[in-house]
């Protein structure tokens, strides 16, 4: 019988948990969680997104997206606006304050990554990143 550490899926799961724990610890002061951060990072690369698009691209339940966007709006990091092509629909956009918050997280994100990948040299990190992108394919959503 194979041990858990022989299963790449399990190792990826454990690494994801550890990454989330480290990042949530960093975000704790702001009151945000990794899920909020993911929404903000996605919005930073878009001109705005419908909530259903955020749900599909990030892999979060639609009801969770509503709460996440509500939280981000309360902090002034995102806002809902009428969609330009359908006034009945609302798009979520990153605000200037949300962009400033993200810029302030860049260094901490790098520290989290460096801690997680400390056993690897720079070439190995680059290879790992390329492999993860290839395995994830379009499933990353952004």
Coordinates of C-alpha atoms in Angstrom, one line a residue:
X1 CA 0.0 0.0 0.0
X2 CA 1.3 3.5 -0.9
X3 CA 1.9 6.1 1.7
X4 CA 0.2 9.5 1.5
X5 CA 3.5 11.2 0.6
X6 CA 3.7 9.0 -2.6
X7 CA 0.5 10.7 -3.8
X8 CA 1.2 14.0 -5.7
X9 CA -2.4 15.1 -5.3
X10 CA -2.2 14.8 -1.5
X11 CA 1.1 16.7 -1.5
X12 CA -0.4 19.5 -3.6
X13 CA -3.4 19.6 -1.2
X14 CA -1.0 19.9 1.8
X15 CA 1.0 22.6 0.1
X16 CA -2.2 24.5 -0.7
X17 CA -3.3 24.3 2.9
X18 CA 0.1 25.6 4.2
X19 CA 0.1 28.4 1.6
X20 CA -3.4 29.4 2.7
X21 CA -2.5 29.4 6.3
X22 CA 0.6 31.5 5.8
X23 CA -1.3 34.0 3.6
X24 CA -4.3 34.2 5.9
X25 CA -1.9 34.9 8.8
X26 CA -0.5 37.8 6.9
X27 CA -4.0 39.1 5.9
X28 CA -5.4 38.7 9.4
X29 CA -4.7 42.4 10.3
X30 CA -6.7 43.6 7.4
X31 CA -9.7 41.4 8.3
X32 CA -9.5 39.8 4.9
X33 CA -9.0 36.1 4.0
X34 CA -7.3 34.5 1.0
X35 CA -10.6 34.3 -0.8
X36 CA -11.0 38.1 -0.7
X37 CA -7.4 38.5 -1.9
X38 CA -8.1 36.1 -4.8
X39 CA -11.1 38.2 -5.9
X40 CA -9.1 41.4 -5.7
X41 CA -6.2 39.9 -7.6
X42 CA -8.6 38.8 -10.3
X43 CA -10.3 42.2 -10.5
X44 CA -6.8 43.8 -10.8
X45 CA -6.4 42.0 -14.2
X46 CA -9.9 42.8 -15.5
X47 CA -11.9 45.8 -16.4
X48 CA -14.6 44.5 -14.1
X49 CA -16.4 41.2 -13.9
X50 CA -19.9 39.9 -13.3
X51 CA -20.3 38.1 -10.1
X52 CA -21.1 34.9 -12.0
X53 CA -17.9 35.3 -13.9
X54 CA -15.9 35.6 -10.7
X55 CA -17.6 32.5 -9.4
X56 CA -16.7 30.5 -12.5
X57 CA -13.2 31.8 -12.9
X58 CA -12.2 31.5 -9.2
X59 CA -14.1 28.2 -8.6
X60 CA -16.1 29.7 -5.7
X61 CA -19.8 29.0 -5.1
X62 CA -21.9 31.9 -6.4
X63 CA -23.4 32.6 -2.9
X64 CA -19.8 32.9 -1.5
X65 CA -19.0 35.5 -4.2
X66 CA -21.9 37.7 -3.0
X67 CA -20.5 37.7 0.5
X68 CA -16.9 38.3 -0.5
X69 CA -17.9 41.2 -2.7
X70 CA -20.1 42.6 0.1
X71 CA -17.1 42.5 2.4
X72 CA -14.8 44.2 -0.2
X73 CA -17.4 46.9 -0.8
X74 CA -17.6 47.7 2.9
X75 CA -13.9 48.2 3.0
X76 CA -14.0 50.3 -0.2
X77 CA -11.8 47.9 -2.1
X78 CA -14.4 47.0 -4.8
X79 CA -17.7 48.3 -6.0
X80 CA -20.6 47.1 -8.0
X81 CA -21.4 49.2 -11.1
X82 CA -24.0 48.9 -13.9
X83 CA -22.6 46.8 -16.7
X84 CA -21.9 48.9 -19.8
X85 CA -23.7 46.5 -22.2
X86 CA -26.6 45.6 -19.9
X87 CA -27.8 48.1 -17.3
X88 CA -29.7 45.4 -15.4
X89 CA -26.5 43.6 -14.7
X90 CA -23.8 44.7 -12.2
X91 CA -20.1 44.3 -12.7
X92 CA -17.6 44.3 -9.8
X93 CA -14.6 46.6 -10.2
X94 CA -11.5 47.2 -8.2
X95 CA -11.3 50.6 -6.6
X96 CA -8.3 52.7 -6.1
X97 CA -8.2 51.7 -2.4
X98 CA -8.3 48.1 -3.5
X99 CA -5.4 48.6 -5.8
X100 CA -3.4 50.3 -3.1
X101 CA -4.1 47.4 -0.7
X102 CA -2.9 44.9 -3.4
X103 CA 0.3 46.8 -3.9
X104 CA 0.9 46.7 -0.2
X105 CA 0.5 42.9 -0.2
X106 CA 3.1 42.2 -3.0
X107 CA 6.1 42.0 -0.6
X108 CA 4.2 39.7 1.9
X109 CA 3.1 37.5 -1.0
X110 CA 6.7 37.1 -2.0
X111 CA 7.7 36.3 1.6
X112 CA 5.0 33.5 1.7
X113 CA 6.2 32.1 -1.6
X114 CA 9.8 32.2 -0.4
X115 CA 9.0 30.4 2.8
X116 CA 7.0 27.7 1.0
X117 CA 9.6 27.2 -1.7
X118 CA 12.7 27.7 0.5
X119 CA 14.0 24.1 -0.2
X120 CA 14.2 24.9 -3.9
X121 CA 16.8 26.9 -5.8
X122 CA 15.7 29.6 -8.3
X123 CA 15.9 27.2 -11.3
X124 CA 13.8 24.6 -9.5
X125 CA 11.2 27.3 -8.5
X126 CA 10.9 28.4 -12.1
X127 CA 10.5 24.8 -13.3
X128 CA 7.9 24.1 -10.6
X129 CA 5.9 27.2 -11.6
X130 CA 5.9 26.3 -15.2
X131 CA 4.8 22.7 -14.4
X132 CA 2.0 23.9 -12.1
X133 CA 0.8 26.3 -14.8
X134 CA 0.8 23.4 -17.3
X135 CA -1.0 21.0 -15.0
X136 CA -3.6 23.6 -13.9
X137 CA -4.3 24.6 -17.5
X138 CA -7.5 26.6 -17.9
X139 CA -8.6 25.4 -14.5
X140 CA -6.9 28.4 -12.9
X141 CA -9.3 30.9 -14.2
X142 CA -7.0 33.8 -14.6

